[in-house]
Coordinates of C-alpha atoms and ligand atoms in Angstrom, one line a residue:
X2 CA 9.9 5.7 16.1
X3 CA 6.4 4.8 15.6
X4 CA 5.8 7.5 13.2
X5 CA 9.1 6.7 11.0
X6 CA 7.7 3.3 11.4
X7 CA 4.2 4.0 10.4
X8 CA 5.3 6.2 7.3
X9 CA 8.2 3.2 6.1
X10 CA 5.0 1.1 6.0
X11 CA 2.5 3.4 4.6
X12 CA 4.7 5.2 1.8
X13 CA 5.8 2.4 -0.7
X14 CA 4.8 1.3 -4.3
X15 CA 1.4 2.2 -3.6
X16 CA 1.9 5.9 -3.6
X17 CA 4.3 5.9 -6.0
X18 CA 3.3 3.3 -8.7
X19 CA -0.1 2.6 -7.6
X20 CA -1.9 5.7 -6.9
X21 CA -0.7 7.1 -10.6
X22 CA -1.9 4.4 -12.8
X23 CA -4.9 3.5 -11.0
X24 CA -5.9 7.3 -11.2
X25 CA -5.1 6.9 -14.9
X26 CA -7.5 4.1 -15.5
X27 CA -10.6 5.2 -13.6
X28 CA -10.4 8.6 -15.3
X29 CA -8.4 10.9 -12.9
X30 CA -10.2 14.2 -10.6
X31 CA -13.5 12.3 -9.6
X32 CA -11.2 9.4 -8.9
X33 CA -8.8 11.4 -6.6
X34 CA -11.5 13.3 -5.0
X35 CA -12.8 10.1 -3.6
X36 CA -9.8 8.7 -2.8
X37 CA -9.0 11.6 -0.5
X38 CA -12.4 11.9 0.7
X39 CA -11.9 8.0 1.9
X40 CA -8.7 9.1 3.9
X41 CA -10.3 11.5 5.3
X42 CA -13.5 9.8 6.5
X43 CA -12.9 6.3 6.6
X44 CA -9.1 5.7 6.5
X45 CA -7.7 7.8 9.2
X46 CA -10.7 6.8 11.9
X47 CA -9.7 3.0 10.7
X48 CA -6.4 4.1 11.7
X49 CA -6.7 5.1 14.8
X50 CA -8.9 2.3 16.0
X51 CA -6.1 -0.3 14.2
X52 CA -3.3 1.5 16.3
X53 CA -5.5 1.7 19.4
X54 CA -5.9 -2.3 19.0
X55 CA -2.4 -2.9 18.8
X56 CA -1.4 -0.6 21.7
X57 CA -4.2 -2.2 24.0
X58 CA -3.5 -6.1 22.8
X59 CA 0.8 -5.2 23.0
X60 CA 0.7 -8.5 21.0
X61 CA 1.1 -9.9 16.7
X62 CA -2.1 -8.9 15.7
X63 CA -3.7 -12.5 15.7
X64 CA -2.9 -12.9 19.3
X65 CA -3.7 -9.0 20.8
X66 CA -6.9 -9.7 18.9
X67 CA -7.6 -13.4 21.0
X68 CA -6.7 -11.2 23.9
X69 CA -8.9 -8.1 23.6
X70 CA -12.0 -10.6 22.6
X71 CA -11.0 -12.7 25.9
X72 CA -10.6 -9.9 28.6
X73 CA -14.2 -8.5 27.1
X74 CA -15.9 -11.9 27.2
X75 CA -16.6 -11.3 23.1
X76 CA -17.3 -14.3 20.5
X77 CA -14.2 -15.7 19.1
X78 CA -15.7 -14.3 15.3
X79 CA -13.3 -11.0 15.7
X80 CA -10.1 -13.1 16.4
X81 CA -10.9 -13.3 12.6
X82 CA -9.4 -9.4 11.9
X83 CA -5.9 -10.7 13.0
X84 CA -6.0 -14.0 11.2
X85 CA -7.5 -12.0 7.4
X86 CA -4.8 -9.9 8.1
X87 CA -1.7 -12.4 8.1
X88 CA -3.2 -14.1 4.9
X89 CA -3.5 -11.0 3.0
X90 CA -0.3 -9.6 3.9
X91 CA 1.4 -13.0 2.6
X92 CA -1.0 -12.5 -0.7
X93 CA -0.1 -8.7 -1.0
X94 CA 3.8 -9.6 -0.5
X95 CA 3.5 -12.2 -3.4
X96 CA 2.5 -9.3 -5.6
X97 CA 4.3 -6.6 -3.9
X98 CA 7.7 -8.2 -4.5
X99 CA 7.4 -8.4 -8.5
X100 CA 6.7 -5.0 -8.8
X101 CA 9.6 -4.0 -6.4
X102 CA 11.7 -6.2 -8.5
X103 CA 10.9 -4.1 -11.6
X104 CA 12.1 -1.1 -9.6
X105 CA 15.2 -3.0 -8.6
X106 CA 15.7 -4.3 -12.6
X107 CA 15.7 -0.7 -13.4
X108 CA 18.8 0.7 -11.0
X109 CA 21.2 -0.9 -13.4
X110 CA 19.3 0.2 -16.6
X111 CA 19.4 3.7 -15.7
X112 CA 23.4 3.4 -14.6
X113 CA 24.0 2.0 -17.7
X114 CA 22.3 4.4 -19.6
X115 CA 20.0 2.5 -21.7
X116 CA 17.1 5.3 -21.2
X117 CA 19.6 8.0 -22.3
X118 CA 17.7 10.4 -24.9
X119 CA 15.3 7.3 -25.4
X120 CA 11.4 8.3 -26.8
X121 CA 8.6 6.7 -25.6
X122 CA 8.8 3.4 -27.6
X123 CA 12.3 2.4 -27.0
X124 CA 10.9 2.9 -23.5
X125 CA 8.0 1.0 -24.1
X126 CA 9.8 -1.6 -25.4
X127 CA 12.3 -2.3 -23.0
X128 CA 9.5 -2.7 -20.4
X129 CA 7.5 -5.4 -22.8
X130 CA 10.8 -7.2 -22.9
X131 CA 11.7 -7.3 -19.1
X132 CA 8.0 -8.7 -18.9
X133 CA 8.3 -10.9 -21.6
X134 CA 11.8 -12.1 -19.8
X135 CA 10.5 -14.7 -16.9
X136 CA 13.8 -15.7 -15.8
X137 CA 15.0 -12.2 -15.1
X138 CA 11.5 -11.6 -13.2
X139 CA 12.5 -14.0 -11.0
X140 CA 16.0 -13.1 -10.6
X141 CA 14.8 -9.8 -9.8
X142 CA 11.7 -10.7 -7.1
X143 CA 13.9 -13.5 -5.4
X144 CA 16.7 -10.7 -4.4
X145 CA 13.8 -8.3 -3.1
X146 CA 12.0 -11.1 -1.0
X147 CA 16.1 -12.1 0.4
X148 CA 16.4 -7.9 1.1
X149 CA 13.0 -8.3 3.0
X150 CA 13.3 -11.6 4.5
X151 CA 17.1 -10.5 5.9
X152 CA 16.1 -7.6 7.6
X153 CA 13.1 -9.1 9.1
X154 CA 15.1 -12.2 10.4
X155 CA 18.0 -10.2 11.8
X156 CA 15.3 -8.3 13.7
X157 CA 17.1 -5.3 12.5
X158 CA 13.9 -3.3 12.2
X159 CA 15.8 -0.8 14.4
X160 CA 18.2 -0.2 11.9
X161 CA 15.7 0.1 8.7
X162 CA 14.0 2.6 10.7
X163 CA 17.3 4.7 10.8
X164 CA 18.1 4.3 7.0
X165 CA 14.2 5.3 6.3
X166 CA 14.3 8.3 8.6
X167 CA 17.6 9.7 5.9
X168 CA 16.2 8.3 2.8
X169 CA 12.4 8.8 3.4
X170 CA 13.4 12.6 3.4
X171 CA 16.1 11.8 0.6
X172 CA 12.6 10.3 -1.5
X173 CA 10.9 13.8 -1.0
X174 CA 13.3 15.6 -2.3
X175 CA 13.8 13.9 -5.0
X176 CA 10.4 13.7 -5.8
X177 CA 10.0 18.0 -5.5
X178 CA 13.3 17.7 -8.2
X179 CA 11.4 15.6 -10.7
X180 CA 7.9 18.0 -10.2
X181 CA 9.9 20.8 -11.7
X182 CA 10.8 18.8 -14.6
X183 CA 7.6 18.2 -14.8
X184 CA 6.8 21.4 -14.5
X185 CA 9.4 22.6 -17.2
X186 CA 9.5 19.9 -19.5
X187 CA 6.0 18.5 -19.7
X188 CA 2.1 19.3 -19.4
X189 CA 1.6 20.6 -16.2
X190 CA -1.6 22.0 -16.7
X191 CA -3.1 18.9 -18.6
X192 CA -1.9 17.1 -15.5
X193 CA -3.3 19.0 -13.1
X194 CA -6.3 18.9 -14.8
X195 CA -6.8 15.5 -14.9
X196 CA -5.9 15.1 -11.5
X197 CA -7.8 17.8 -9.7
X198 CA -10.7 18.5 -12.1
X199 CA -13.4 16.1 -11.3
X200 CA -15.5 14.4 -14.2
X201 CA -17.9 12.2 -12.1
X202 CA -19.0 10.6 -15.3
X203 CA -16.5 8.7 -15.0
X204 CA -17.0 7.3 -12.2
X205 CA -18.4 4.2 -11.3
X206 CA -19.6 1.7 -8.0
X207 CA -16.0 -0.1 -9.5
X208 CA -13.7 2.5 -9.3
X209 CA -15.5 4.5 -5.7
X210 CA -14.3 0.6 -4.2
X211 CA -11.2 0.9 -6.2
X212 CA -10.4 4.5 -4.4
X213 CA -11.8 3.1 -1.1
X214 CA -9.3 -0.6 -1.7
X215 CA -6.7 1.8 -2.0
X216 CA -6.9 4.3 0.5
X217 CA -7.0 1.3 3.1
X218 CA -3.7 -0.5 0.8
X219 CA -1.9 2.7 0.9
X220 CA -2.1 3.4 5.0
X221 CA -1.4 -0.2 5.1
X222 CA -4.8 -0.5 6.9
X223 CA -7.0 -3.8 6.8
X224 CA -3.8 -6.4 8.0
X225 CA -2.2 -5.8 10.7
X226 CA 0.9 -4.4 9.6
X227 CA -0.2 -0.8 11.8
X228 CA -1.7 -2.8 14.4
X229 CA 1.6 -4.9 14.9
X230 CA 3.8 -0.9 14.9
X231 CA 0.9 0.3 17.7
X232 CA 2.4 -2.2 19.7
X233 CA 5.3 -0.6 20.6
X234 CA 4.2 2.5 20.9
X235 CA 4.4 4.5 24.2
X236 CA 1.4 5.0 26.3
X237 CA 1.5 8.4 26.8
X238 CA 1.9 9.3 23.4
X239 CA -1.3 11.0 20.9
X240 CA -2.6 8.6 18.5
X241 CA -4.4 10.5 16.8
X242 CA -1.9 13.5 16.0
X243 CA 0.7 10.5 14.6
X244 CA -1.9 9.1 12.7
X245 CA -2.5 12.7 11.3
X246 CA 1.0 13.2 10.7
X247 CA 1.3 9.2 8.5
X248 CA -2.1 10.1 6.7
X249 CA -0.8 13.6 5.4
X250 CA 2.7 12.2 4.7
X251 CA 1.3 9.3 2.4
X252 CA -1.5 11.1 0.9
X253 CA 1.3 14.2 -0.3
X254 CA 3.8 11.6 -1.8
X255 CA 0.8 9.9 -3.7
X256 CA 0.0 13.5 -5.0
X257 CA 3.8 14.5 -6.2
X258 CA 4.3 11.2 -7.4
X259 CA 1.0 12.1 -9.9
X260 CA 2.3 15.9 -10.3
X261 CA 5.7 14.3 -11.6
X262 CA 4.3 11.6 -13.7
X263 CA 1.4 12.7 -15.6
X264 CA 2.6 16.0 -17.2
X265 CA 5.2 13.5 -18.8
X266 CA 2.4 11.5 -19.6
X267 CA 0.4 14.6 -21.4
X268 CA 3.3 15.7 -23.1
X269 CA 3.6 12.2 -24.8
X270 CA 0.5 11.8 -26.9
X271 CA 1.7 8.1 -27.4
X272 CA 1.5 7.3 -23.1
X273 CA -1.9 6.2 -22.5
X274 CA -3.1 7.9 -18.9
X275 CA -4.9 4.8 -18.4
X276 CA -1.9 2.3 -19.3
X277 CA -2.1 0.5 -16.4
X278 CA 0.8 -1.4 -14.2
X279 CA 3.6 -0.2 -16.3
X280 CA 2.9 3.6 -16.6
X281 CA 5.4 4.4 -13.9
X282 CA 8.1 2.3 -15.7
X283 CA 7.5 3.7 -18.9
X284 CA 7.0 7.7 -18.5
X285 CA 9.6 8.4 -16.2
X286 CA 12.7 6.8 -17.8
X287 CA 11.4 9.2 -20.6
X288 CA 12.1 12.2 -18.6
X289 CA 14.9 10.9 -16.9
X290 CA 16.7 10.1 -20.2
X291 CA 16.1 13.6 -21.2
X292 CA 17.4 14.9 -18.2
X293 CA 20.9 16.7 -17.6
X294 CA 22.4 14.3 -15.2
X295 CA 19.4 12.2 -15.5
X296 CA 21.5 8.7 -15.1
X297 CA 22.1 9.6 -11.6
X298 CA 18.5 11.0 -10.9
X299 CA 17.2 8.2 -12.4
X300 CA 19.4 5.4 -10.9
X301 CA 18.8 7.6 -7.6
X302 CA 15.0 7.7 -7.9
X303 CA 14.6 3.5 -8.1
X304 CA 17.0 3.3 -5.1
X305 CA 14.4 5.1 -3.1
X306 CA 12.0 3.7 -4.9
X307 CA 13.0 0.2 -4.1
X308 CA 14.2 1.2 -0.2
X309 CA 10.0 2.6 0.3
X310 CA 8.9 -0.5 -1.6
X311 CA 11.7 -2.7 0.8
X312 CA 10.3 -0.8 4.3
X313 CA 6.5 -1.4 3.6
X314 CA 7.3 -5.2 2.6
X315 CA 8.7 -5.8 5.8
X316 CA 5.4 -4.6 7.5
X317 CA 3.7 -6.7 5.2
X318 CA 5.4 -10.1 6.5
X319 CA 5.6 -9.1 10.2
X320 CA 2.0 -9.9 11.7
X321 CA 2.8 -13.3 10.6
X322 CA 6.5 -13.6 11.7
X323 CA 5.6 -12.3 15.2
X324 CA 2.4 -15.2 15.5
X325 CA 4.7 -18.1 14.2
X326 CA 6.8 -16.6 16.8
X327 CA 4.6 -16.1 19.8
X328 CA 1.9 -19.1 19.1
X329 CA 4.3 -22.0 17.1
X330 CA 7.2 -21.6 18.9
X331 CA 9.0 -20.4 15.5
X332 CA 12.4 -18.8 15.9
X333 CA 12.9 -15.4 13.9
X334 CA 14.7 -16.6 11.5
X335 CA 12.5 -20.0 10.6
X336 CA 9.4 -18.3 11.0
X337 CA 10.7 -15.6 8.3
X338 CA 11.9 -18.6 5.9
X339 CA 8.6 -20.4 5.5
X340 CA 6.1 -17.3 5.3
X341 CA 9.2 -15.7 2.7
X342 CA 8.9 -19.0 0.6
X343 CA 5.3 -19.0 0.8
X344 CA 5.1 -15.0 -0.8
X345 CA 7.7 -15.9 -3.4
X346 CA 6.5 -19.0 -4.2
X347 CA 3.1 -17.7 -4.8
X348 CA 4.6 -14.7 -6.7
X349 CA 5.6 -17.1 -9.8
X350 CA 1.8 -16.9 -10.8
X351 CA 1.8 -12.8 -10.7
X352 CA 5.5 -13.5 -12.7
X353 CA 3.8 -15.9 -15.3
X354 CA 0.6 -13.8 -15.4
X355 CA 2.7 -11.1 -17.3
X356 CA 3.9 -13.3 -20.0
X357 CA 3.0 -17.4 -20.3
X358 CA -0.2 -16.9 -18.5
X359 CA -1.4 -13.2 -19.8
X360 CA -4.3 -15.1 -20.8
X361 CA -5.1 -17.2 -18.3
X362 CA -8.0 -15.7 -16.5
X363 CA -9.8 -16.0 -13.2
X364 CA -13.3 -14.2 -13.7
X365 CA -11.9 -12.2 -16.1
X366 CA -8.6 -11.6 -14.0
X367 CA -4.9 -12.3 -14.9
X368 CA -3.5 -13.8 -11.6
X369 CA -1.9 -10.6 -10.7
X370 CA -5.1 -9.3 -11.1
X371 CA -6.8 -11.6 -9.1
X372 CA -4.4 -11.2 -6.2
X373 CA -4.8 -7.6 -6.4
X374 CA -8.5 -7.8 -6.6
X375 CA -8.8 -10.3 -3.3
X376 CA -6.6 -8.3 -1.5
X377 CA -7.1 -4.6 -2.1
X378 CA -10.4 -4.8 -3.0
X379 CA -12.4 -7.7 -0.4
X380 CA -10.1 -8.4 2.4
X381 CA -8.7 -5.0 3.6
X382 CA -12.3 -3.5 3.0
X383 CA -13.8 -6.2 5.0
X384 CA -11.3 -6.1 7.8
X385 CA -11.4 -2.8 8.1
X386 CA -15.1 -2.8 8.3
X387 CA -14.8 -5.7 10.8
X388 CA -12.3 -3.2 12.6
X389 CA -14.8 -0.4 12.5
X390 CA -17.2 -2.4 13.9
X391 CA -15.5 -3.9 16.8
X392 CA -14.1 -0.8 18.1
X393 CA -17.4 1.3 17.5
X394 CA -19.7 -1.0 18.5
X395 CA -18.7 -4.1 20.3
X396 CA -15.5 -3.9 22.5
X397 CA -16.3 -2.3 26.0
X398 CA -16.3 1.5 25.8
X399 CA -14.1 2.4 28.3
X400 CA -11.1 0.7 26.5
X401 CA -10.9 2.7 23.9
X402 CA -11.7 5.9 26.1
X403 CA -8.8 4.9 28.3
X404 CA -6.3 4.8 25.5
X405 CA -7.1 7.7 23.5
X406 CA -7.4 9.7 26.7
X407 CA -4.3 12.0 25.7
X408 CA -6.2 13.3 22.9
X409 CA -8.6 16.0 22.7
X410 CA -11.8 15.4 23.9
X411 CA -14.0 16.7 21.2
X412 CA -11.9 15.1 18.4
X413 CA -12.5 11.5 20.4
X414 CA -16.1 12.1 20.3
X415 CA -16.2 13.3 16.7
X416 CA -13.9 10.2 16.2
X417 CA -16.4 7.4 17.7
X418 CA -18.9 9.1 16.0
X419 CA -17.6 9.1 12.6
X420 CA -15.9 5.0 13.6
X421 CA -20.0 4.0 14.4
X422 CA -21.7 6.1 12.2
X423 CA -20.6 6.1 9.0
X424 CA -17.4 3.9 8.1
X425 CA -19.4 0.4 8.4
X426 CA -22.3 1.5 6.7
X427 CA -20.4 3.5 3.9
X428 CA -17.7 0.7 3.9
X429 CA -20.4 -2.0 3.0
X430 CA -22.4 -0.1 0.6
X431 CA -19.3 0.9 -1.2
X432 CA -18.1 -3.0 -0.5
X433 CA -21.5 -4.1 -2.1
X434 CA -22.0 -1.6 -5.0
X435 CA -18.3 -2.2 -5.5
X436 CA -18.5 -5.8 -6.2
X437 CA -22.0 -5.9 -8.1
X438 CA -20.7 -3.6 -10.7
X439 CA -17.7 -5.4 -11.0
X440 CA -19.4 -8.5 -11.4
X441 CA -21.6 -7.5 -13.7
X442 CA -18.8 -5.8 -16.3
X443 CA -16.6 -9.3 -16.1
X444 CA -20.4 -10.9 -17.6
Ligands
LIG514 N1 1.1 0.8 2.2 C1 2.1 0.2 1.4 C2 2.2 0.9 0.1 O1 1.5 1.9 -0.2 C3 1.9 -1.3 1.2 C4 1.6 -2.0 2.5 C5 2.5 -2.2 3.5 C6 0.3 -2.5 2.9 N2 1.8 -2.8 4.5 C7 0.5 -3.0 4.2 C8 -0.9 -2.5 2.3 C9 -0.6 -3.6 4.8 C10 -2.0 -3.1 2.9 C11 -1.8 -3.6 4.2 O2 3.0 0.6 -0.8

């Protein structure tokens, strides 16, 4: 349960639109080697300490983490890694849901054929116009926010997880079909290329904080969302094999979904790799509209897009759902009403920013940008740094000792090392670095 649960949250629009276009825009292999290498090193021990929190505190995140600071006698400063975490998951959400409702905008599209035997502008163009359209936007986002905001108020979790552990599988699948289309029909070689041929050239302090914002958005790390799912997971089972099994999960889809995009992209001089947002929404219908049978593959493929999308958004709003709950004496349903209204609410401005407010600018941001920046970039970052910190350093040894006990003792050790050692110091400097060159390009 906690794995399908872990995975629902973890594999979503970040693997499958993220990952691509960001790799697109900072330059591709250099890109991806230091994404993985932040998995690896700093992601996965995150991870574990985030789980081990939740299963200690057995609480919403804000209040496991008033607990654990209590029962050590620690300075109320940390309760501050459950509180960063319930405001960025609302700020993600507000984001998160516009993109989904793309993904949902496009299940009719591709039933009704408009991609059929379409080029790369008539794609292109049907994308500018959905942007350019704000009352569909919002038509679109205000469904996928009701989708989340149902489940969540039902409580029928349980039953998400059941439809995630078919159609999680289902997405795989689907995504092996469209890498030998890929492989067929596009560049393959170009792709692979780009993707696993570092240029560190390209690379810059602003795209190592991009990789390092995204490997922490992408395990759904930094907010509570993994903390709140370690909760209700049993005491006698390994975290660190689960959190193995999520990492590897995630990280693969991210990889096919780049494997089935980008040869499309190399094969059609007139994609930019480094497009940005829309080079999910724009390549694929491409090859789906070349496709034998392609309607249904493609209808298919934003179902399961939207269904990953619709699992990780419910992690997203949880943490904050289950403190209205515990602390304000919320019900369910009300708690889920007013943080729902809240995202969408604050989604207008990431709706806008695509078309009335494309030039409105915040330090050289669109608003989507902005929201993007704050979240994926500062706050998961800094509360995952925070996390490092508390679990390596300050929280009583013996707690985290006690509750990693099932696992192997020289990975724990090779764990605390790595959780003292080197994620606060290499989170900061990339934090740091990160920012100053960003900074300095927006002047
Ligand atoms: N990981 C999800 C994705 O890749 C998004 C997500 C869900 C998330 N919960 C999160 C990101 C918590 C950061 C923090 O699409």
């Amino acid at each position: 349960m906690f794995i399908m649960a872990a995975t629902g949250s973890a594999v979503g629009l970040g693997n499958i639109w993220k990952f691509p276009y960001i790799t697109g825009e900072n330059g591709g292999g250099a890109f991806v080697l230091v994404y993985l290498v932040c998995i690896l090193l700093l992601g996965i021990p995150v991870m574990v300490a985030e789980v081990m929190l939740g299963r200690r505190g057995r609480q919403s995140p804000v209040n496991a983490m008033r607990e654990l600071t209590r029962e050590a006698g620690l300075h109320g400063f940390w309760n501050s890694i459950g509180w960063l975490g319930v405001v960025a998951g609302l700020l993600i959400l507000s984001y998160y849901s516009v993109i989904a409702g793309w993904a949902l905008a496009y299940i009719p599209e591709m039933g009704k054929g408009t991609f059929q035997g379409a080029g790369v502008v008539e794609s292109q163009a049907f994308f500018d116009a959905l942007l350019a359209d704000k009352s569909r936007l919002l038509a679109w986002q205000s469904l996928f926010m009701v989708l989340t905001v149902g489940v969540v108020a039902c409580g029928v979790v349980k039953g998400l997880g059941v439809a995630v552990r078919i159609l999680m599988p289902l997405l795989f699948v689907l995504l092996l079909a469209m890498l030998v289309f890929a492989y067929r029909e596009g560049d393959f070689a170009a792709a692979a290329t780009f993707l696993f041929r570092p240029d560190f050239g390209a690379l810059t302090g602003r795209s190592v904080l991009e990789a390092l914002g995204h490997s922490f958005f992408t395990l759904s790390l930094g907010m509570g969302s993994i903390m709140a799912y370690g909760a209700y997971m049993p005491a006698d089972a390994s975290i660190g094999k689960t959190v193995l099994v999520v990492a590897l999960l995630d990280t693969l889809v991210a990889l096919m979904a780049g494997m089935a995009i980008f040869p499309i992209v190399f094969a059609n001089p007139s994609i930019n790799p480094a497009a940005g947002p829309e080079l999910l929404f724009v390549s694929l219908p491409v090859a789906f509209g070349a496709m034998p049978g392609g309607l249904l593959v493609g209808m298919l493929f934003f179902i399961l897009v939207t269904i990953a999308a619709w699992s990780s958004a419910i992690s997203l709003i949880e943490p904050g759902v289950a403190w209205l709950i515990e602390q304000r004496g919320f019900n369910r349903f009300s708690a889920n009403i007013l943080l729902g209204l809240m995202a969408w609410a604050l989604g207008l401005g990431t709706i806008l920013s695509f078309n009335d407010w494309s030039g409105v600018t915040f330090g050289g941001f669109t608003f989507f940008a902005a929201m993007d920046f704050l979240t994926s970039r500062i706050m998961l970052p800094l509360t995952g740094l925070f996390i490092a910190i508390f679990v390596g350093w300050v929280m009583p040894r013996m707690t985290a000792k006690s509750e990693l006990n099932g696992d192997n003792s020289k990975m724990y050790g090779l764990w605390l090392w790595v959780l003292r050692y080197i994620c606060p110091p290499a989170i900061g400097v990339v934090l740091l670095v990160g920012l100053y060159d960003t900074f300095a390009a927006a002047n």
